[in-house]
Coordinates of C-alpha atoms in Angstrom, one line a residue:
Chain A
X1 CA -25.9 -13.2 18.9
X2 CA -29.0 -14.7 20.2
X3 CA -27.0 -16.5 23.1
X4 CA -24.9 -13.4 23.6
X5 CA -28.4 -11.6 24.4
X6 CA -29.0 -14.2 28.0
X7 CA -25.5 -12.9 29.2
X8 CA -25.6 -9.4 30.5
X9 CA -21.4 -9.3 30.9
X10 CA -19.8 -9.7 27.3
X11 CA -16.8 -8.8 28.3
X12 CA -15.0 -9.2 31.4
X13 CA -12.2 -8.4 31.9
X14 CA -9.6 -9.2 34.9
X15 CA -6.6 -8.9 36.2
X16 CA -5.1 -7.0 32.7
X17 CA -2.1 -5.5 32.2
X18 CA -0.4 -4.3 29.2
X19 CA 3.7 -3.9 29.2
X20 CA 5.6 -1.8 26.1
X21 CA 8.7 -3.7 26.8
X22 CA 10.2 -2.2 30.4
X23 CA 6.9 0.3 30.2
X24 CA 3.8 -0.6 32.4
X25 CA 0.9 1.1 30.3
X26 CA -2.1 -0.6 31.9
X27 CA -2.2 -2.0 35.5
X28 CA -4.2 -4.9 36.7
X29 CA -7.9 -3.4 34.8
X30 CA -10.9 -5.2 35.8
X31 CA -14.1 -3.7 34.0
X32 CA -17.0 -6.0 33.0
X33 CA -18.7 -4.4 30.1
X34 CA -22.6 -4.8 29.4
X35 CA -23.9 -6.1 26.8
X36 CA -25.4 -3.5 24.0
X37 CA -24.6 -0.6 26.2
X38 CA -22.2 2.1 25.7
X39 CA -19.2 2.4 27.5
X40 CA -17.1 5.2 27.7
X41 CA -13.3 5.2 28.7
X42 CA -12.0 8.8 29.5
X43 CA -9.1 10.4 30.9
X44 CA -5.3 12.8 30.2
X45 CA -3.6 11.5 26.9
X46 CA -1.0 8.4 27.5
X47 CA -3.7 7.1 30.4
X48 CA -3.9 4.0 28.7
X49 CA -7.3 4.0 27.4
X50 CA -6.4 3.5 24.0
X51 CA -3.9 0.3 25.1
X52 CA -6.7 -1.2 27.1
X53 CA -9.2 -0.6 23.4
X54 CA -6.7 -2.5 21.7
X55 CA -6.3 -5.0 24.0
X56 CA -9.8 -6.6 23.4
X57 CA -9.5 -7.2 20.3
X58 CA -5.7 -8.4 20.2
X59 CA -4.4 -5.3 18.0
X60 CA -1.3 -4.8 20.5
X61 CA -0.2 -7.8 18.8
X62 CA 0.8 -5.9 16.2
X63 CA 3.4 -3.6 18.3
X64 CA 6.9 -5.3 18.8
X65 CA 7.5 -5.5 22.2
X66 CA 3.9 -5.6 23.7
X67 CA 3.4 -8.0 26.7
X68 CA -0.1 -8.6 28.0
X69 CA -1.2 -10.6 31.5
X70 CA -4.8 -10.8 32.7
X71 CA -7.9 -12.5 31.3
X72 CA -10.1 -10.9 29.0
X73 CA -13.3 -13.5 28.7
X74 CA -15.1 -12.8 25.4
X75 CA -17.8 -15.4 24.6
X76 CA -16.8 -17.6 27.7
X77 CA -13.4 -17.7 26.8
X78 CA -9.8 -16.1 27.3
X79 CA -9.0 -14.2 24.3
X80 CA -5.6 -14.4 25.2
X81 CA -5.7 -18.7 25.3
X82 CA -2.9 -20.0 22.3
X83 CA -5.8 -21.8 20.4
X84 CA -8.3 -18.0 20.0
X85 CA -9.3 -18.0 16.5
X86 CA -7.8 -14.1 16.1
X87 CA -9.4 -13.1 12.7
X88 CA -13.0 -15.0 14.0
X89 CA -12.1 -12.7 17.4
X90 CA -11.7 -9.2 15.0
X91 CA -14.8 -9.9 13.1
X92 CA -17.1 -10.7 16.1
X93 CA -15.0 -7.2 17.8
X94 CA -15.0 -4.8 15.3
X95 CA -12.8 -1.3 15.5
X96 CA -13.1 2.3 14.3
X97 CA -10.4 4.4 14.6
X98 CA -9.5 8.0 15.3
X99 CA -8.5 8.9 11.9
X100 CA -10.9 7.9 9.0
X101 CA -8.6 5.3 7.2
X102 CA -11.2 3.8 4.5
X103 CA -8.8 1.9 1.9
X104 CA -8.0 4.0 -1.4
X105 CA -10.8 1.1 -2.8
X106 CA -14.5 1.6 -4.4
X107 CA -17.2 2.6 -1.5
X108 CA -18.6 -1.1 -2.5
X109 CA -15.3 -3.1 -2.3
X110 CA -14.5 -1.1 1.3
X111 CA -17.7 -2.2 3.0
X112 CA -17.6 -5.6 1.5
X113 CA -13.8 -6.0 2.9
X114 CA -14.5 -7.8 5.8
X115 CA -16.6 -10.1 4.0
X116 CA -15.2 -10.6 1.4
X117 CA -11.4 -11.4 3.7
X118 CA -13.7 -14.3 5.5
X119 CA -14.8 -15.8 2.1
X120 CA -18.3 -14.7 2.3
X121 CA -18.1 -13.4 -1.9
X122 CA -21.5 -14.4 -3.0
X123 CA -23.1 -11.1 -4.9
X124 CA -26.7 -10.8 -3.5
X125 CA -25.1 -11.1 0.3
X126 CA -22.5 -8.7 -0.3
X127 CA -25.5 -6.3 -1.6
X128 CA -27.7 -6.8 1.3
X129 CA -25.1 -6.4 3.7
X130 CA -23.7 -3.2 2.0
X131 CA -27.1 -2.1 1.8
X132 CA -28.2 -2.8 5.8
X133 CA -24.4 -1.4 6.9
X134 CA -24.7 1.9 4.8
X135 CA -28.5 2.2 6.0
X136 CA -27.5 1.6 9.4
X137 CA -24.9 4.8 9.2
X138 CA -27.2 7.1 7.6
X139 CA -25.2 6.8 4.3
X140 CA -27.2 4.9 1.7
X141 CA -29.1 7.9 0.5
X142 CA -26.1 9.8 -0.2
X143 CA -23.9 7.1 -1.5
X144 CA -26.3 4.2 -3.7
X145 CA -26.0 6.3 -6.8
X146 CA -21.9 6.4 -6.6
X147 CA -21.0 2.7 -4.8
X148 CA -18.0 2.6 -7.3
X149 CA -16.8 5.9 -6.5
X150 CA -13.2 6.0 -4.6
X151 CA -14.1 6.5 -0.6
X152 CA -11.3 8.9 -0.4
X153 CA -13.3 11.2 -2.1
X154 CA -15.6 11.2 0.9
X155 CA -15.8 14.2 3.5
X156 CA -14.0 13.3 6.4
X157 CA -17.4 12.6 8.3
X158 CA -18.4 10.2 5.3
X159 CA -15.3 8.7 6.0
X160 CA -15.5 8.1 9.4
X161 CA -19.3 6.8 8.5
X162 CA -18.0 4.6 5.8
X163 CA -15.7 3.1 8.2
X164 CA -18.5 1.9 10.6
X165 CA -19.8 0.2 8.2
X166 CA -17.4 -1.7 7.3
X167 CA -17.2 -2.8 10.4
X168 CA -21.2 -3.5 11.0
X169 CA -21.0 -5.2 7.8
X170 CA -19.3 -8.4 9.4
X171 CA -22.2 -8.7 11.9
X172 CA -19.7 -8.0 15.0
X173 CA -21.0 -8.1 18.7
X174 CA -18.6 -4.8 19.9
X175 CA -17.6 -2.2 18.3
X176 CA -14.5 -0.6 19.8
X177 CA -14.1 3.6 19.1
X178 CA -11.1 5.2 19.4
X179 CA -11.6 8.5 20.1
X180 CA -13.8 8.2 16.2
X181 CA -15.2 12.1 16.2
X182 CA -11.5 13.4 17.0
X183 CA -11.4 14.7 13.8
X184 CA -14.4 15.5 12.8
X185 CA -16.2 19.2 13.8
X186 CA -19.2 19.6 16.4
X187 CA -22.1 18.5 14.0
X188 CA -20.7 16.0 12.7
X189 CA -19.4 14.8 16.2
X190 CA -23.0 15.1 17.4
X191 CA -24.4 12.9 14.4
X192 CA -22.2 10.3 15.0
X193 CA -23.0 10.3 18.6
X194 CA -27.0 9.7 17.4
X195 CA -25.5 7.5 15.4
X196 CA -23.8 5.5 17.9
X197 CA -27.4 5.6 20.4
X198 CA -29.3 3.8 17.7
X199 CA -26.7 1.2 17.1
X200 CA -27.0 0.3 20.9
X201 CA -30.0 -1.6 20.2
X202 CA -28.1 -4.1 18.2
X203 CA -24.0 -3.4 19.6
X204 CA -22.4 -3.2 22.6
X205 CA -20.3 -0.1 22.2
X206 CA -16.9 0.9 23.8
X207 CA -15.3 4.1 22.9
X208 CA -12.9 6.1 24.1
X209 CA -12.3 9.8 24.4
X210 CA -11.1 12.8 25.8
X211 CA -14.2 14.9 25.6
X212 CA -16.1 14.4 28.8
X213 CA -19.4 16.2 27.6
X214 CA -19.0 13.6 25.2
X215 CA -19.0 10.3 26.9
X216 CA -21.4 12.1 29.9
X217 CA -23.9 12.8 27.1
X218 CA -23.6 8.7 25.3
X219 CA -22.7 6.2 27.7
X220 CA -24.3 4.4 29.7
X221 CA -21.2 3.2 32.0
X222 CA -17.5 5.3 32.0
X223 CA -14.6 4.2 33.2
X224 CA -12.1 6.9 34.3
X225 CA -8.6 5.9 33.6
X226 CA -5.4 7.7 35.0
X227 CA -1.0 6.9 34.7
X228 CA -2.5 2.9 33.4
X229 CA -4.8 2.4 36.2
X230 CA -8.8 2.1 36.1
X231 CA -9.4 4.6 38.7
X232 CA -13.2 4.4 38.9
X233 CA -15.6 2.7 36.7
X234 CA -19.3 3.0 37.3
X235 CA -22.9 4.0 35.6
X236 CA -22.4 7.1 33.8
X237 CA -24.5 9.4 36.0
X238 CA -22.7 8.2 39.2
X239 CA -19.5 8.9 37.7
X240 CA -20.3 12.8 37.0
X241 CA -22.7 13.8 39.3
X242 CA -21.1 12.0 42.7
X243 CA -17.4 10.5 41.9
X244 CA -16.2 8.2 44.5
X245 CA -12.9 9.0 43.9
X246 CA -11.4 12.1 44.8
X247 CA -9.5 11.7 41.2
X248 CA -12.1 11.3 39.3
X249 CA -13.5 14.6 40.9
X250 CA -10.7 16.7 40.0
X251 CA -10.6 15.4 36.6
X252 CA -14.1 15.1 35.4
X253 CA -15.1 18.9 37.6
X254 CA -11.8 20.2 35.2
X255 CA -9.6 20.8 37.6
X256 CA -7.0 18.4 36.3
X257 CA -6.3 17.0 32.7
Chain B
X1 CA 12.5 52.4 4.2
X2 CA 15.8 50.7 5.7
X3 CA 13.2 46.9 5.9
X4 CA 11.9 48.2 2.7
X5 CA 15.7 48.1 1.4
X6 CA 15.9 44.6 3.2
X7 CA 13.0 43.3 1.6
X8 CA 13.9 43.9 -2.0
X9 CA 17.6 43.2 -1.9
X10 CA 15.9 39.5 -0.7
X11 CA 13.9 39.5 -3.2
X12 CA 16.5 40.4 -5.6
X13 CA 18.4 36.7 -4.2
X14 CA 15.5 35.3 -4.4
X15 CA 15.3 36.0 -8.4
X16 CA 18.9 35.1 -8.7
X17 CA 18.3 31.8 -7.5
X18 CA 15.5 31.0 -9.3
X19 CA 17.2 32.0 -12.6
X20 CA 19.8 30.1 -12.2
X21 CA 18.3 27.0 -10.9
X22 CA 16.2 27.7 -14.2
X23 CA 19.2 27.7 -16.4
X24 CA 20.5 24.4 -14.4
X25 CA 16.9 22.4 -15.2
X26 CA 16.7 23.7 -18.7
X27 CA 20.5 22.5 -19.6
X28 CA 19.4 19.2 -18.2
X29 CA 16.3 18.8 -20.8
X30 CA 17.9 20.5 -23.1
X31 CA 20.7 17.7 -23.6
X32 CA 17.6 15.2 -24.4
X33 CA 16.5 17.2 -26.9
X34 CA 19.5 17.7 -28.6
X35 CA 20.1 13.3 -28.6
X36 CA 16.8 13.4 -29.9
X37 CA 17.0 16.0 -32.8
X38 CA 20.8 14.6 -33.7
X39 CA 19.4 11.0 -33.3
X40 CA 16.5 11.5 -36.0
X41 CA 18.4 13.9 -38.3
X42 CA 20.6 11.4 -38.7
X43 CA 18.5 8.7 -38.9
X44 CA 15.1 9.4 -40.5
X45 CA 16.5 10.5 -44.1
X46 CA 17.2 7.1 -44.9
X47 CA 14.2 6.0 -43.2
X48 CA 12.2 7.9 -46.0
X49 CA 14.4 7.3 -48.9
X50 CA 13.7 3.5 -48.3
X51 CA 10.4 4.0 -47.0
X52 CA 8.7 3.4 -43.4
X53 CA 7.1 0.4 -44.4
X54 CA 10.7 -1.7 -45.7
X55 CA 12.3 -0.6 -42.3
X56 CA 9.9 -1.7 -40.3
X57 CA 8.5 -4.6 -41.9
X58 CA 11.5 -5.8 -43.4
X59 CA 12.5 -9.6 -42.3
X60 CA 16.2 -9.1 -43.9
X61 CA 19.4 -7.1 -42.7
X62 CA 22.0 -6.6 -45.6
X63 CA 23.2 -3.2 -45.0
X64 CA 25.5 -4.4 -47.7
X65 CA 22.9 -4.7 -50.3
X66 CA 20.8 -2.0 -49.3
X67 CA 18.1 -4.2 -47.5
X68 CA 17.3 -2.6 -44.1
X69 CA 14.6 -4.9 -42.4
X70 CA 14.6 -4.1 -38.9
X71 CA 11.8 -6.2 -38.3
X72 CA 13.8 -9.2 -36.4
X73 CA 15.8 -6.6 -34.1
X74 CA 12.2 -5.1 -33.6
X75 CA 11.0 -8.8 -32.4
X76 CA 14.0 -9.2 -30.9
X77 CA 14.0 -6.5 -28.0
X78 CA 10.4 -7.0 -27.5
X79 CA 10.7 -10.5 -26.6
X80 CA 13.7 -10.4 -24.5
X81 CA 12.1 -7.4 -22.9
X82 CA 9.2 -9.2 -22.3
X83 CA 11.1 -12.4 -21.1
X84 CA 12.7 -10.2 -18.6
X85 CA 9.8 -8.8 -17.3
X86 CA 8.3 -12.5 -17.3
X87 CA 11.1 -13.3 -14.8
X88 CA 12.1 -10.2 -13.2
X89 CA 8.9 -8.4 -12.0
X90 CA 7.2 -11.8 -10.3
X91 CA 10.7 -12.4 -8.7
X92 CA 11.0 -8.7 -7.6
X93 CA 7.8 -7.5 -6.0
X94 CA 8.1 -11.2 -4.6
X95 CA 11.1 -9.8 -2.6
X96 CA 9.9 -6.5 -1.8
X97 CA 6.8 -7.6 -0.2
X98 CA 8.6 -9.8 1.9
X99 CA 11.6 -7.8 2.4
X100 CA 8.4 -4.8 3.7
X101 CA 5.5 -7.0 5.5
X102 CA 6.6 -10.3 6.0
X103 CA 10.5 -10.3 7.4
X104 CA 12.0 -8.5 10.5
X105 CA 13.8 -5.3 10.2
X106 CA 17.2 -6.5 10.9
X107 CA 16.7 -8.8 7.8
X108 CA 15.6 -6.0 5.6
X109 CA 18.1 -3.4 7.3
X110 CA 20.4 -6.1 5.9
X111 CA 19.2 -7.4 2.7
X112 CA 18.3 -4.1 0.9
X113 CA 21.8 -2.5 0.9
X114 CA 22.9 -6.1 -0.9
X115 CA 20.0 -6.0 -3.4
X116 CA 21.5 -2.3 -4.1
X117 CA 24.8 -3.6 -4.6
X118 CA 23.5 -5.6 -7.5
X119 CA 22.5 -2.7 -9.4
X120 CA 26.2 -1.6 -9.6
X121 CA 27.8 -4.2 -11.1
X122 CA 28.9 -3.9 -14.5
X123 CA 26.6 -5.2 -17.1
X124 CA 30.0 -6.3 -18.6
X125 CA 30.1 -8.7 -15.6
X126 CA 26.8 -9.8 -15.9
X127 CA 27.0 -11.2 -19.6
X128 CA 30.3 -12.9 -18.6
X129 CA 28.5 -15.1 -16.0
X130 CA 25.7 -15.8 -18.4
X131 CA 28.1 -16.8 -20.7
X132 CA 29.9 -19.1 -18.2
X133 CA 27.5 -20.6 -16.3
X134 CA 23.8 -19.7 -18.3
X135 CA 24.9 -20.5 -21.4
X136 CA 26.4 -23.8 -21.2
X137 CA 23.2 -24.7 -18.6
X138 CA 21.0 -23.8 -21.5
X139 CA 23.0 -26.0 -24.3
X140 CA 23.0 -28.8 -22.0
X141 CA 19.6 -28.7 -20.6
X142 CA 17.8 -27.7 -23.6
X143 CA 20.0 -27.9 -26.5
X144 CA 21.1 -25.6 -29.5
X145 CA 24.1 -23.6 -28.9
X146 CA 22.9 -21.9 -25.4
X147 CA 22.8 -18.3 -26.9
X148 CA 19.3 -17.7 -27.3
X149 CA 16.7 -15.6 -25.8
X150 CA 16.1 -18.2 -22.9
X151 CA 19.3 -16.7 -21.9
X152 CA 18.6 -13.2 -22.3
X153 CA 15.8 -12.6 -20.5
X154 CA 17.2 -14.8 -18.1
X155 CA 20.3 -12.1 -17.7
X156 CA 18.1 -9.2 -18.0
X157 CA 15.6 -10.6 -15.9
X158 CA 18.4 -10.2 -13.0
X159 CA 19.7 -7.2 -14.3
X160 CA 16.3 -5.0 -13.7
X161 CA 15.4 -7.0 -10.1
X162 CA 17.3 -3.9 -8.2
X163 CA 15.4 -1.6 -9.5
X164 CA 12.3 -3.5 -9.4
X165 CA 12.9 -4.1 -5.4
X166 CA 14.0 -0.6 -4.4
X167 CA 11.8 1.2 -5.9
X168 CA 8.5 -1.3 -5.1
X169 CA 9.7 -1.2 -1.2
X170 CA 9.3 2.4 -1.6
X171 CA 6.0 2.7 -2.7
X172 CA 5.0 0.2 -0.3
X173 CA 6.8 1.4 2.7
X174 CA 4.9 4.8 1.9
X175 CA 1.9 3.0 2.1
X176 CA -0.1 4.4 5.8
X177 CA 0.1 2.1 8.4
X178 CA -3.5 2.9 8.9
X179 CA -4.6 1.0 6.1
X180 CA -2.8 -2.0 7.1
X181 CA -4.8 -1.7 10.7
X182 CA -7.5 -1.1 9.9
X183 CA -7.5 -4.0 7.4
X184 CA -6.4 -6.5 10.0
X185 CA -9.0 -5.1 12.6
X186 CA -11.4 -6.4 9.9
X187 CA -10.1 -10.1 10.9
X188 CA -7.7 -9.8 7.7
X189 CA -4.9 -12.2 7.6
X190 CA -1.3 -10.1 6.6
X191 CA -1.1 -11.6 3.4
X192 CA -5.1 -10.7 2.6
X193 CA -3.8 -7.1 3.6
X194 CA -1.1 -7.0 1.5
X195 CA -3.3 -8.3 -1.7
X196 CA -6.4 -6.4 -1.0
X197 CA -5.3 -3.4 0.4
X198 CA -1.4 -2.6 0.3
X199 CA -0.9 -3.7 -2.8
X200 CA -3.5 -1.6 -4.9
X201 CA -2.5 1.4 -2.7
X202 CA 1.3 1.3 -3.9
X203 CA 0.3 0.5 -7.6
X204 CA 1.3 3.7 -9.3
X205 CA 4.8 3.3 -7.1
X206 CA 4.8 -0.7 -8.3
X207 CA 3.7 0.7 -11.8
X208 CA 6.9 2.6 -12.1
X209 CA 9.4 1.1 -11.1
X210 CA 8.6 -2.0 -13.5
X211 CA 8.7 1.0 -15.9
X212 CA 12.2 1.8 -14.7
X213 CA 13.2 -2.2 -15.2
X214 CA 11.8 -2.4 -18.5
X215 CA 13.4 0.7 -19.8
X216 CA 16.6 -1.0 -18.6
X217 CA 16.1 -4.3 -19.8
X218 CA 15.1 -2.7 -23.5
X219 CA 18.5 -0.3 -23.4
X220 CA 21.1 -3.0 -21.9
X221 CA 23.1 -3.5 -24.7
X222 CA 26.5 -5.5 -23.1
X223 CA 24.9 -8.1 -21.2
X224 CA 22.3 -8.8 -24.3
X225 CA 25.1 -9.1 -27.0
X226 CA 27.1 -11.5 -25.2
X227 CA 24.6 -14.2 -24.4
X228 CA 22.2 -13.9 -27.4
X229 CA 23.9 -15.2 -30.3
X230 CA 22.4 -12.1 -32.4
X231 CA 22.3 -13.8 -35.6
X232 CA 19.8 -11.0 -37.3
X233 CA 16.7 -13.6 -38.1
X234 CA 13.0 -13.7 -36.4
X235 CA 14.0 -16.5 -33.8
X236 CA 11.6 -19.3 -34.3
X237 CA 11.9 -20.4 -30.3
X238 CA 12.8 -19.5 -27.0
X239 CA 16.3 -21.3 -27.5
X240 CA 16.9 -19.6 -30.9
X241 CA 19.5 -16.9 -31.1
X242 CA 18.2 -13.4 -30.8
X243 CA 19.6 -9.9 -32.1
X244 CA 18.2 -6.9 -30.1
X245 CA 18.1 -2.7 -31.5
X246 CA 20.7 -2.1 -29.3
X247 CA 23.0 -5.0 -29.9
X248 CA 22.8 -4.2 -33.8
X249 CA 23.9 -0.5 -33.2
X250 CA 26.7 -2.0 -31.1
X251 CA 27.9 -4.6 -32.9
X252 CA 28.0 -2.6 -36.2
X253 CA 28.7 0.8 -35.6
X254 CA 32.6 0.5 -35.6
X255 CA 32.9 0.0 -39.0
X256 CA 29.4 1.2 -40.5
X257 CA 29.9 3.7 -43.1
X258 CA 27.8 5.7 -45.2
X259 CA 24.1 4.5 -46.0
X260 CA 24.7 1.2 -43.6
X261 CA 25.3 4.0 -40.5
X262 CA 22.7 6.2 -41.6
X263 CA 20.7 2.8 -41.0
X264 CA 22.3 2.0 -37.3
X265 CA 20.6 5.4 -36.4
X266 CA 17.3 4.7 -38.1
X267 CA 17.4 2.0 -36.0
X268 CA 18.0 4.5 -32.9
X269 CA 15.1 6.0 -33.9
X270 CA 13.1 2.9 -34.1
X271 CA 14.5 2.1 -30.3
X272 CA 13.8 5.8 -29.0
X273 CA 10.0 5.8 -30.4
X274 CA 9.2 1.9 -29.0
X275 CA 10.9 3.3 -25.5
X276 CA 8.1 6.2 -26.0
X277 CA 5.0 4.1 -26.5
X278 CA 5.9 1.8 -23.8
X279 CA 6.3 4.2 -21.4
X280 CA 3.1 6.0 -22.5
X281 CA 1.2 3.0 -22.4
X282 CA 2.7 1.6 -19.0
X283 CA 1.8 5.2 -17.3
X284 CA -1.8 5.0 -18.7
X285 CA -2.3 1.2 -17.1
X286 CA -0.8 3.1 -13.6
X287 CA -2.6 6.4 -13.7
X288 CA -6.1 3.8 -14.4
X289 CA -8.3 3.0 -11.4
X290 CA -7.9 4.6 -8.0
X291 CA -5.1 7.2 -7.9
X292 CA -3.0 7.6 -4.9
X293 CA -3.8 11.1 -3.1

């Protein structure tokens, strides 16, 4: 972390691209993302913005048939090199995803998952971690007196909180959003996204969506994705206000998408 | 009024249906309870003329001098249940978690269908290769005469793995994907997935299908009688011969008469209330903890 805070790119990434056997979902993406800002990747369903999330932290590994070429540099190195450490790689990139999925488990045993998967069982640090990961998403209050309840019995908004957590809990450097208030309603969308500013101090953040007023009102850098191609990618403000990119015009004034 | 008309005379199919759907379900329960009324009017006289205590307790089996003991049948289907839950339930979720999270599908498309097959052979079948192969194994390995409860559970354990894998890939196939991602975007390894998270989310399914083999292993009655020797003692060791509840009905009904088949259904009963308790006490252990929504 405290090395991480001299670099200002954490990320870069070059040259990626991202095949679905014959299918070409992302083509040749360069972004560099800042450290502990927020980025924001928007654009039409099927754009590729969730392919390129899943790309940093290796979870298109998971689907048969996916074919990556490019560079991703995380921490100086090619996350893509044989000899990357992917389970050290997940825990320093963490991922919330679009549906709440907490495990049917206690509220304690799912924020303690990740630690407890990398070994680190010893009772007082699980405690202080659960404690600083619920305090961190505004949860502690409601939760401390029912840590063994089942997180399934959460509101959906819970949920999605609960699953942040569990991600913060493993100390990561990123935390990767997929579209995470897509099923959640308008206050709870716009607690999350205060949620998400005052984790910016200690996070770099990259999270996609579909709701424009949503990544103009968070991010701090959007990248405007269109058919697997990084159109534009620039400072937030520059993006909305005066696109480069007669594209990103159309899309982000709603007159396409 | 002509959609009015409509209406009703749909609603009037409706009802039809429903009754006789109602009269299908019922005839289906209604069989068990009339196995279970003729079953203990048959059996529990006797059961009270000798007293609870004699049958139950009982260490000897002389239907011919009035001495009912069931108490070493009692042992007996307990222990080769257990034996075959010792061997099959290890050996079958083995299988189904790697036949679900660790193989490819054209292995699993393949392997399934087989492990289905074995569920139809003949238990008939099964006790004659015990007897060929197991038995001798067992007498020359391990001594005595081979028929013994080693062997038993042995057989049984094999007999219940079908069930055991079909129904455990099941409940773990129905398991969301989104558990297992969200577990390895934690840094999870697969097999930490499958432990922490898969695992305890499939429990009720696991819980019932080892329900399913142990109802099977404590009702086969072929297999059991020809492998386990079924002398009608308390076997002192795993290589001692064994006589099950179901293997004394068997084996004795053909020519019981009288007092001695009023005896062979106390012993139904005995069989029919054990099946009960276990499968009370197996859907209290799944229904414990986190329930599946």
């Amino acid at each position: 972390m405290a090395e991480m805070t001299q670099r200002e790119n954490i990320i870069e990434v070059k040259f990626l691209s991202v095949f679905y056997g014959q299918f070409q979902a992302l083509k040749n993406v360069n972004i560099n993302v800042q450290a502990r800002k927020i980025t924001a990747l928007i654009g039409p369903s099927g754009c590729g913005k969730s392919t390129f999330l899943r790309a940093l932290n290796r979870m298109n590994d998971l689907i048969e048939g996916a074919r990556t070429e490019g560079q991703v540099v995380f921490d100086g190195k090619d996350i893509f090199e044989p000899d990357t450490d992917l389970l050290e790689l997940r825990r320093k990139v963490g991922m919330v995803f679009q549906r709440p999925n907490p495990f049917p488990l206690s509220i304690f045993d799912n924020v303690t998952y990740g630690l407890r998967v990398h070994g680190q069982t010893a009772r007082g640090f699980m405690e202080e971690r659960l404690f600083r990961s619920l305090q961190a998403v505004n949860l502690w209050d409601e939760l401390q007196d029912k840590l063994q309840a089942n997180a399934l019995s959460l509101t959906g908004e819970q949920q999605q909180r609960l699953c942040l957590a569990r991600v913060l809990a493993v100390e990561p450097d990123v935390v990767l959003m997929d579209e995470p208030c897509s099923a959640l309603d308008p206050t709870a969308t716009a607690r999350i996204e205060d949620l998400m500013y005052q984790l910016k101090e200690k996070y770099t953040i990259i999270i996609v969506t579909h709701n424009m007023q949503q990544a103009a009102r968070v991010s701090d850098y959007t990248g405007y994705f269109l058919l697997g191609e990084l159109v534009e990618f620039g400072e937030t403000d520059q993006i909305f206000t005066s696109p480069r990119d007669r594209r990103t015009e159309d899309y982000v004034t709603g007159r396409f998408g | 009024m002509a959609g009015g008309n409509m209406i009703a005379r749909h609603e009037g199919s409706d009802r039809l249906i429903k009754i006789s759907l109602l009269v299908v379900a019922f005839s289906a329960v209604s069989v068990l309870v009339i196995i279970t009324i003729f079953i203990f009017e048959q059996g529990l006289p006797i059961m009270m003329k000798y007293g609870l205590k004699n049958f139950l307790l009982g260490q000897n089996w002389f239907p011919s001098e009035k001495s009912f003991g069931l108490l070493p049948m009692i042992v007996g289907s307990l222990l080769v249940t257990l034996g075959a839950l010792v061997i099959g339930v290890p050996l079958g979720l083995a299988s189904a978690i790697f036949l679900t999270e660790f193989s490819n599908r054209r292995v699993s498309r393949f392997l399934k269908p087989v492990i289905e097959l074995l569920a139809g052979i003949p238990s008939v079948v099964y006790g004659f290769l015990g007897l060929m192969f197991l038995v001798p194994f067992i007498r020359e390995k391990f001594g005595g005469s081979g028929l013994s409860v080693l062997a038993a559970s042995i057989i049984l354990g094999i007999m219940i793995l079908p069930t055991i894998i079909s129904i455990s890939i099941d409940s773990i196939r129905a398991v969301p994907d989104s558990y297992r991602e969200g577990s390895i975007a934690l840094g999870a390894t697969r097999w930490q997935t499958v432990r922490m998270v898969v695992l305890p989310a499939a429990r009720s399914g696991l819980v019932a299908g080892i329900i399913l083999g142990m109802g099977r292993a404590i009702g086969e009655t072929m297999a059991v009688i020809m492998v386990a020797g079924n002398a009608a003692d308390i076997p002192g060791s795993l290589l001692a011969p064994v006589r099950t509840l179901t293997s004394n009905i068997a084996l004795e009904m053909a020519y019981a008469s009288g007092e001695h088949r009023e005896a062979l259904f106390a012993t139904g009963v005995v069989l029919f209330v054990i099946i009960m308790i276990l499968n009370f006490l197996a859907n209290l252990a799944a229904r414990k903890q986190y329930r599946k929504k």
